[in-house]
Structures are given as C-alpha cells and as structure tokens.
Coordinates of C-alpha atoms in Angstrom, one line a residue:
X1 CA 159.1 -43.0 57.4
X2 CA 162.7 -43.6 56.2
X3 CA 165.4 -41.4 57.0
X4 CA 165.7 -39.1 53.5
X5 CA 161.9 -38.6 54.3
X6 CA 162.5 -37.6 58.0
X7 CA 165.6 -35.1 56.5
X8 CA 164.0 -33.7 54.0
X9 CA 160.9 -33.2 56.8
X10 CA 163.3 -31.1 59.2
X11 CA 164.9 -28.9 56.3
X12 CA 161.3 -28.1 55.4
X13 CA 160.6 -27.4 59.2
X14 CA 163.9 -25.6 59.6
X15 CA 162.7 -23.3 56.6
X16 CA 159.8 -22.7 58.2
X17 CA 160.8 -21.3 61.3
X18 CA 163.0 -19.4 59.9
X19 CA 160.7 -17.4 57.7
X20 CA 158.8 -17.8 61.0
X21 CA 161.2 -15.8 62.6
X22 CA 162.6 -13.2 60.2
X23 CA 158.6 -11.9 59.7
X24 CA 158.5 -12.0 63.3
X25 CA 161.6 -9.5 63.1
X26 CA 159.8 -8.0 60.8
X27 CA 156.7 -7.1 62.4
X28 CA 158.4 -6.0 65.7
X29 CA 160.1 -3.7 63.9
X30 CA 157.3 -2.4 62.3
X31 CA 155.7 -2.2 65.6
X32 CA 158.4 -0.4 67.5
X33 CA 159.7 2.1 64.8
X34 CA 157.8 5.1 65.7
X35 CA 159.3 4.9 69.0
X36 CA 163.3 3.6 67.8
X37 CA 164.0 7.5 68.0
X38 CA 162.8 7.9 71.5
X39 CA 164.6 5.0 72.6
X40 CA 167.7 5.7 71.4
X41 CA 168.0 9.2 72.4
X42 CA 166.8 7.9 76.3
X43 CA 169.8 5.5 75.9
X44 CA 172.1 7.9 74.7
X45 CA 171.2 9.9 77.7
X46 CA 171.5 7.4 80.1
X47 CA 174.3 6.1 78.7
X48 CA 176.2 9.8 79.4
X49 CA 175.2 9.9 82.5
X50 CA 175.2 6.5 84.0
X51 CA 178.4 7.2 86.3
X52 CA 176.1 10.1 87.5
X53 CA 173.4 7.6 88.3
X54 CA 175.4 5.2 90.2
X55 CA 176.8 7.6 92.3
X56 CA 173.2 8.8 93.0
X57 CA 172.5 5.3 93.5
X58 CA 175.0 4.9 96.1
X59 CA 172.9 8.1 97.8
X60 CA 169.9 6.5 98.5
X61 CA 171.0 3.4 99.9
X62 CA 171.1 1.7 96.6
X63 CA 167.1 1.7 95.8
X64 CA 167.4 1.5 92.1
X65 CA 163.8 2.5 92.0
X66 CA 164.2 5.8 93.5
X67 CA 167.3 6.6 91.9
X68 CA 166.3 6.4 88.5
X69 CA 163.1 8.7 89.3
X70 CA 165.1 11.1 90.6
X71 CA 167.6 11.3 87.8
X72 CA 164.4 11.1 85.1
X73 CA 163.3 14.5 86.8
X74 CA 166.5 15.9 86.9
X75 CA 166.7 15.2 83.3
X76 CA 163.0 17.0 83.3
X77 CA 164.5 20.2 85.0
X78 CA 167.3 19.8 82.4
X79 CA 165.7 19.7 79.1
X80 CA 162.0 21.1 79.8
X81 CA 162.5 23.9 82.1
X82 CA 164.7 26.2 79.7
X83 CA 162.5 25.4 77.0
X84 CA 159.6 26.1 78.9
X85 CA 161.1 29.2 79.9
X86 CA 162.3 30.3 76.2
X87 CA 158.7 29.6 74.9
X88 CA 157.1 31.7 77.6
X89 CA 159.8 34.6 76.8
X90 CA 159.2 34.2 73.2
X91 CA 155.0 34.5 74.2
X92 CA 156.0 37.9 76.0
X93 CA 157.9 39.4 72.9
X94 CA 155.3 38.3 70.1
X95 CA 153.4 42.0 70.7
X96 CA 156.5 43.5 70.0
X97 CA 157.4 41.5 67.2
X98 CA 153.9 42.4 65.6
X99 CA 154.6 45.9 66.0
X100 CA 157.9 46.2 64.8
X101 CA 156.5 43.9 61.9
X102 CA 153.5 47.0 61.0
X103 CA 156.0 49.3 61.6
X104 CA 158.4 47.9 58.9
X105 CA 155.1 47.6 56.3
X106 CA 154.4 51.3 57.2
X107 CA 157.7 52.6 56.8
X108 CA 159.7 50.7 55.4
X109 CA 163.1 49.8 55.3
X110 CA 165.8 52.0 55.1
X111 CA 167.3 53.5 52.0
X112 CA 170.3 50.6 51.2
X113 CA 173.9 52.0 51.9
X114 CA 176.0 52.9 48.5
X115 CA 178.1 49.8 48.8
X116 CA 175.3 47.4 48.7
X117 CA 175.2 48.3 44.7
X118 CA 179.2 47.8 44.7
X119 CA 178.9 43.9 45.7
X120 CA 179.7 41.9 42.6
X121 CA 176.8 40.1 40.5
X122 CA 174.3 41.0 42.7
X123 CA 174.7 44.0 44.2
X124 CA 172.9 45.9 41.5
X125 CA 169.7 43.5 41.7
X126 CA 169.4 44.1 45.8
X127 CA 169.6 47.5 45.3
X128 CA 167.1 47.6 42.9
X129 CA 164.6 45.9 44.9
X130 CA 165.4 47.5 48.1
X131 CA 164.4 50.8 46.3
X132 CA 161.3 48.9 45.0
X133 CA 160.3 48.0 48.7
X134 CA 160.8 52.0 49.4
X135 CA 158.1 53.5 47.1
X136 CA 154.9 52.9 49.1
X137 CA 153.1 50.3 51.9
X138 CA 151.1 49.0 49.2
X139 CA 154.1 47.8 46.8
X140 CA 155.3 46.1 50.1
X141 CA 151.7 44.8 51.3
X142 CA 152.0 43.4 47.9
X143 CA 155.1 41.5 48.7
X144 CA 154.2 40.3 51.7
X145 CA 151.3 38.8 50.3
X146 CA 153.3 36.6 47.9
X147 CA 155.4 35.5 50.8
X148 CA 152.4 34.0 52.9
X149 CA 151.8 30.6 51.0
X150 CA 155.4 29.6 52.0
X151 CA 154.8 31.0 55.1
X152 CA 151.7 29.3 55.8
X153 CA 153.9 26.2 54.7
X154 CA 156.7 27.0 57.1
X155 CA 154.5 27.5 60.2
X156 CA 152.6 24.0 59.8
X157 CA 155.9 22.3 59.0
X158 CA 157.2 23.9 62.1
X159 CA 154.5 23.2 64.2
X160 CA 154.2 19.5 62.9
X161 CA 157.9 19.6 64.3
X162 CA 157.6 21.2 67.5
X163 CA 154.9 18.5 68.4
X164 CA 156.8 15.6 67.3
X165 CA 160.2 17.1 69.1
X166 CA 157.9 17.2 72.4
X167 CA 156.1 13.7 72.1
X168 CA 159.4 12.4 71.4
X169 CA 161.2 14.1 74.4
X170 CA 158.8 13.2 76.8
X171 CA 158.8 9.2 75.3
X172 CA 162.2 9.5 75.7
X173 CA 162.2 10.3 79.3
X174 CA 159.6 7.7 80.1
X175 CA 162.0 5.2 78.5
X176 CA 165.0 6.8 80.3
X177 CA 163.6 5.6 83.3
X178 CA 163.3 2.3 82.5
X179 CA 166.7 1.7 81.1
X180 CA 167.8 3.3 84.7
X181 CA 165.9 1.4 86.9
X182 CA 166.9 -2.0 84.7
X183 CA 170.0 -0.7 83.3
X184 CA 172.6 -3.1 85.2
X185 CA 170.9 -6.4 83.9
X186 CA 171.0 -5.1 80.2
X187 CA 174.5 -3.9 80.9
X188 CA 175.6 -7.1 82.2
X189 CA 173.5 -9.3 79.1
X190 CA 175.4 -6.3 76.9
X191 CA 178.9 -7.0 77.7
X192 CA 178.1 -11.0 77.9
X193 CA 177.2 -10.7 74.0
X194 CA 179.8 -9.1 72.8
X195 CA 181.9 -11.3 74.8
X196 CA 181.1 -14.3 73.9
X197 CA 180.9 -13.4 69.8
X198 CA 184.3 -11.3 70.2
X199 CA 186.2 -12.5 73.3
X200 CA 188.3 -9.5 75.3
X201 CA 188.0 -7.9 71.8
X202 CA 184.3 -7.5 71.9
X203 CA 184.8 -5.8 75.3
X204 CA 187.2 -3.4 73.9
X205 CA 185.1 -2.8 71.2
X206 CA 182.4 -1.9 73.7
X207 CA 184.3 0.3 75.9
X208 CA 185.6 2.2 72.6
X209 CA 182.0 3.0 71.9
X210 CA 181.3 4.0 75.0
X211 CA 184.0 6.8 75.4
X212 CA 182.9 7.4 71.6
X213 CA 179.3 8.5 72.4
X214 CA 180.4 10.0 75.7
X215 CA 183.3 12.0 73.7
X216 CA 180.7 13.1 71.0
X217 CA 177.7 14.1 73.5
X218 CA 180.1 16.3 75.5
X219 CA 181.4 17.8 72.6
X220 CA 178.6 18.4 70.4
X221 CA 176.6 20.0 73.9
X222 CA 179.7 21.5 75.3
X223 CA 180.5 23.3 72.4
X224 CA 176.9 24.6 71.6
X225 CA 176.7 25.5 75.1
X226 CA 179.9 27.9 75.0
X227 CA 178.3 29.4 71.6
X228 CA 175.4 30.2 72.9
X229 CA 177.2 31.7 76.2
X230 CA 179.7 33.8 74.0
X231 CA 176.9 34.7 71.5
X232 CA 174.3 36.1 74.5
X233 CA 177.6 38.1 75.8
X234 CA 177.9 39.9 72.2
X235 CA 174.4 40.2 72.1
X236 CA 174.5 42.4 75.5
X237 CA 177.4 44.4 74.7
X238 CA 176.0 45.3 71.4
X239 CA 172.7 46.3 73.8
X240 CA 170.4 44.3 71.8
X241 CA 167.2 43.3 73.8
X242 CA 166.8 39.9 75.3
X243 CA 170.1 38.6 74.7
X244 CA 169.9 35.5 77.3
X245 CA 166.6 34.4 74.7
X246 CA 168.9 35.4 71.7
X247 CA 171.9 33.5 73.1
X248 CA 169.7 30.3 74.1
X249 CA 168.0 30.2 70.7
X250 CA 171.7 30.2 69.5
X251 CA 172.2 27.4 71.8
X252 CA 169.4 25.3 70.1
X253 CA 170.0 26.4 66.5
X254 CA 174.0 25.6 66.7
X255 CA 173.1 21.9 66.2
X256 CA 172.4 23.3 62.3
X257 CA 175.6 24.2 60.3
X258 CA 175.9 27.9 60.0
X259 CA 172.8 28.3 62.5
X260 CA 174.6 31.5 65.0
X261 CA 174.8 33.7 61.9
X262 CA 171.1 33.1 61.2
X263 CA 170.2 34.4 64.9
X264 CA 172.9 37.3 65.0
X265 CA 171.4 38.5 60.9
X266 CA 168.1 39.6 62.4
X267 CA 169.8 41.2 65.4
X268 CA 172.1 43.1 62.8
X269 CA 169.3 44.4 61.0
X270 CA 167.2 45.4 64.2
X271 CA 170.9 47.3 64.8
X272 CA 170.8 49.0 61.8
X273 CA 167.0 50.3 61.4
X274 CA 167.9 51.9 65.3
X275 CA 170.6 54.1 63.7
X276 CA 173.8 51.7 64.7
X277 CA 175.4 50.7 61.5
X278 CA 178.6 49.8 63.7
X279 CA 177.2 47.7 66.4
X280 CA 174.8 45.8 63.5
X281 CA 178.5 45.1 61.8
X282 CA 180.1 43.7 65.6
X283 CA 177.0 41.6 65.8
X284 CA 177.4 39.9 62.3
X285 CA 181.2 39.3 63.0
X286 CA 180.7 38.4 66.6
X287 CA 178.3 35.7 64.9
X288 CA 180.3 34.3 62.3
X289 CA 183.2 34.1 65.4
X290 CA 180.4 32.3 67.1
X291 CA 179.7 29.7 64.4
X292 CA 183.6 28.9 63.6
X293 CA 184.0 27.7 67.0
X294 CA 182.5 25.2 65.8
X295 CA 185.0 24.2 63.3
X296 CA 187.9 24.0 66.4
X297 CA 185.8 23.7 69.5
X298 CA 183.5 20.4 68.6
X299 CA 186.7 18.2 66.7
X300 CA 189.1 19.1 70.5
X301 CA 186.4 17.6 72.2
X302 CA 185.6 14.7 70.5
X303 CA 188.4 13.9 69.5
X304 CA 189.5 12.9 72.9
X305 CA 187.2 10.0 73.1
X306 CA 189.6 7.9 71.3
X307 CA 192.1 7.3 68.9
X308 CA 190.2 8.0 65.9
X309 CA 191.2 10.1 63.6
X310 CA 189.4 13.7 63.6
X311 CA 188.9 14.1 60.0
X312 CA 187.0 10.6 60.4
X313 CA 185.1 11.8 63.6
X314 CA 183.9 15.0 61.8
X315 CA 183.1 12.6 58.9
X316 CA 181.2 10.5 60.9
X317 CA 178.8 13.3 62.5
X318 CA 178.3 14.9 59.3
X319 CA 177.6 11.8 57.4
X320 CA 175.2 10.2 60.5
X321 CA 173.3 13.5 60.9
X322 CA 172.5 13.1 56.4
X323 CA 171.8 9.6 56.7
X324 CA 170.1 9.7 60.1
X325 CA 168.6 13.3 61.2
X326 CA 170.0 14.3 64.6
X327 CA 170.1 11.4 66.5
X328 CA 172.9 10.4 64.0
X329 CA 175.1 13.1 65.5
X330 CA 176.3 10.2 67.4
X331 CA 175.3 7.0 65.5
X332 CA 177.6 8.8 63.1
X333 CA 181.0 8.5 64.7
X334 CA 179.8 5.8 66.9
X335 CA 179.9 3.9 64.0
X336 CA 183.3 5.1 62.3
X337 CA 185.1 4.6 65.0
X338 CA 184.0 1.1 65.5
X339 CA 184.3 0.5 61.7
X340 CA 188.0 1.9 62.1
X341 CA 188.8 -0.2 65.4
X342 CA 188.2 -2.8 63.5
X343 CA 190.5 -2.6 60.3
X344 CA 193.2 -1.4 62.5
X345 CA 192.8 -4.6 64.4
X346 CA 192.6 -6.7 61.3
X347 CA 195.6 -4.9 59.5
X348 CA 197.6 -5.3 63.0
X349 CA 196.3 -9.5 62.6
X350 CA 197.6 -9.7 58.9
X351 CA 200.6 -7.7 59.5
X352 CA 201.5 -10.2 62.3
X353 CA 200.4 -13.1 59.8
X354 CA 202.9 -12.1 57.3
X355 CA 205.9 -11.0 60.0
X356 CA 205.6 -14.7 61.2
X357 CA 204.8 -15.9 57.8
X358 CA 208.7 -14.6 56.8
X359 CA 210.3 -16.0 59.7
X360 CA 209.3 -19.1 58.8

C-alpha cells in the first residue's frame, strides 16, 4: 500500500470517528435531556452555596461525605418543608373555599359601584354583565358551566406541573449531593479548562460568572422574599385571613411578572363582598407597591455582581427566562455578562492594537 493509499485511508478513518463521535454526543444528549433541568438547578444551588459547604466541611473534620448529606437536607428543610407546610394550609382552607364558592353562586356578587360604568371603553360592558350575573343562580350556574372546560384544562395542566416541579426538585437534590461530595475535583478539572483554552483570562471569565449567578440568585430570591414579607404584612393589617399563606404564595408567584397583584385581586374582592370597600382598595395598592419593588429591588441586587450594565442584566433575565423557562433566570445574565466581558476585552485588545499601531 503506497502512501496516497495509506492518506487517503486515515482521512476516511478520521471521518469516521468523527461522525463516531458527534452521534455519540448526540445520543448522550438525548439520554440525559430529561434530567439537564435537574442538574442544572442542583448546580446552581450548590454553586450559591459552596462557601457555605466548605465551611461545614471544615465542621466535621473534613469528611466530604458527611458534609454534603448534611447540606442536601438542609436544602430539604429549605425548599420542601414550606411547601409542605403551604399545601397542608391550603388542604385546611379548601372547605372554606367551597363554601364561600356556593355562597357566591347563591347570592351572588354585589351590585357594581357607579364608577365601574364610568371607566372608558369598557366600563359600560362590565356593568352590563355584572347586572347579568345579578338576576338569578341559574343565569350564573349557567356561567359557571361554560367556564369548566377551561377549567378542567387548567387543573390537569396545573397538576401535570406540580408533578414535574416535584420530580424535578427532588432529582435535583439527589444530584446536589453528588456535585457536593465530588465538587472540588470538577472544580479543579473546571478552572484547568478554561485555563488552558483562555489563560488568566479564562479564569477571570470564570470568576465573573460566578459572582454573576451568585449576584442574580440573591437577587432574584432576596427580592421575592422581601415581597412576599411586605405583602403578608399588608395582608394582616388589612385583617385578611391567612396572610402568612397569602404572603408565601406571593413569595412563589413573584417569580411571574405582575404575579403580587394576582394574589392581592382576590383578597380585594374577599374585602369588598365583607362590606370594606377601603381596606379592598389598600390591598390592591399595597399589591401593586409589592410588585414594583421588583422593578428597583431585583436590578440593586444584581447589579452588584459585576460591572455589567443593568439594562443588560435585566435584559438578560428577561430574555433567558423566554428562551429558557425559569432556570433561564440565571442562564440569562450568566450569559450576557460573559458575552459583554468579552467584547469589552476585545474592544480594550483592538484599541491597544491601533494606540501602538499610531506610535509606530
């Protein structure tokens, strides 16, 4: 066999192991896609709370074992427990929910104020059909009836949800413990990569995404925690019942844009059928102060994760959570600010070209 023959041999050969290896990639990632959601939420959690770990690490004598089974339950007691305690709250109110729900079919709503007909456009039209509602049980029974497809739709949807959201959370901590307990060797392998394609660069590049996740998990958390906080406080002033329930379900809804309005409109409506027009008005303002501290809260907080911009950062969450659902609250700006580390770096580079480029 003559050398063009043995050439042309290994190109074939080299082909073939490449197509080898990209359906290889291929397949994995087949393979391992129902779980990429999992997995990255564990690492974003470990990630946050690595310097938490070490120190806990540092506890007990350095068994890396033990540690990260400890901080896996802690992150149980974390996420489960409240949620555990919201759903069995929720399970206590249901009979009260039915009732109130028969008693508004019964009754029905209230007669609608005179300035509900005032509103421009549509004013007329809600009045209209609020008076419809009025004339009798039957005309609402009617109603309701028309509502239940989509609300047949809504419950299985939400169910479907809720038993993703828990497979997924309880994946996640599996895989949380994991990445503890072997975290230091994938750290080390992580910062070797990046060092040896970038140099000192690709280190600062991986520190900037570090302080970029930690900056946007603090601040999207932080600030939903300090809604949900102010919003239960409103909520007992205005002496509407359960407000710790109402202001934790404000906690978990002020992931979704204009989500602490949603929870205070129902409370301003229970408000208003007991006879307190005023205190059903201080709840909906209280919960529209609620949801715009999310507009000045959230971009102080991350913001201080680096020297990206904020309109960019805000940019980023938004555009992640479209393109990825929620864990791309933090691929998002993650992402940007890498994106923007980068052309800063090469703008500094050809700035510098062209500075020694005149000197010459």
């Amino acid at each position: 066999m003559n050398s063009i023959d043995r050439a042309k041999r290994s190109q074939v050969e080299l082909w073939i192991g490449g197509a080898a290896v990209v359906l290889l990639g291929l397949g994995c990632l087949l393979v391992l896609r129902p779980f990429v959601s999992a997995a990255l939420w564990a690492l974003i959690l470990c990630f946050t709370t690595w310097p938490l770990f070490l120190r806990l690490e540092d506890l007990v004598g350095g068994r890396r074992t033990l540690a990260a089974l400890i901080a896996t339950l802690f992150l149980v007691a974390v996420i489960v427990v409240p949620v555990t305690i919201l759903g069995a709250t929720l399970a206590e109110n249901v009979s009260a929910l039915i009732s109130a729900s028969q008693k508004l079919i019964h009754e029905g709503p209230p007669s609608p104020p005179d300035w509900i007909a005032s509103i421009p456009v549509i004013g007329s039209h809600v009045a209209d059909y609020w008076n419809y509602l009025n004339e009798s049980s039957s005309v609402r029974l009617q109603e309701l009836a028309r509502l239940l497809p989509a609300a047949k739709t809504i419950v299985l949807w939400g169910g479907r949800a809720l038993a993703e959201g828990i497979f997924q959370i309880t994946l996640s901590l599996l895989i949380a413990f994991f990445f503890y307990r072997d975290g230091h060797a994938a750290a080390s392998r992580l910062h070797e990569t990046f060092h040896r394609i970038a140099g000192q660069e690709g280190d600062r590049l991986l520190d900037l995404a570090g302080a970029t996740i930690r900056a946007v998990v603090y601040g999207i958390l932080g600030t939903s925690l300090l809604q949900g906080v102010v919003a239960a406080v409103g909520f007992a002033i205005a002496g509407v019942p359960g407000s710790v329930t109402l202001g934790f379900v404000t906690f978990l809804l002020s992931l979704v844009p204009g989500g602490p309005p949603i929870v205070a409109a129902p409370a301003a409506f229970w408000l208003y059928r007991q006879g307190f027009p005023g205190w059903a008005v201080f709840i909906m303002a209280w919960g529209l102060m609620v949801g715009a501290l999310d507009n000045v809260v959230k971009p102080l907080l991350i913001s201080r994760g680096g020297s990206t911009p904020m309109i960019l950062v805000m940019l980023g969450v938004l555009g992640g959570a479209l393109a990825f659902g929620v864990i791309g609250l933090f691929l998002g700006p993650t992402l940007v600010a890498l994106g923007y580390s980068l052309f800063q770096q090469w703008s500094m580079s050809v700035a510098g070209n062209q500075s020694n480029g005149t000197a010459v």
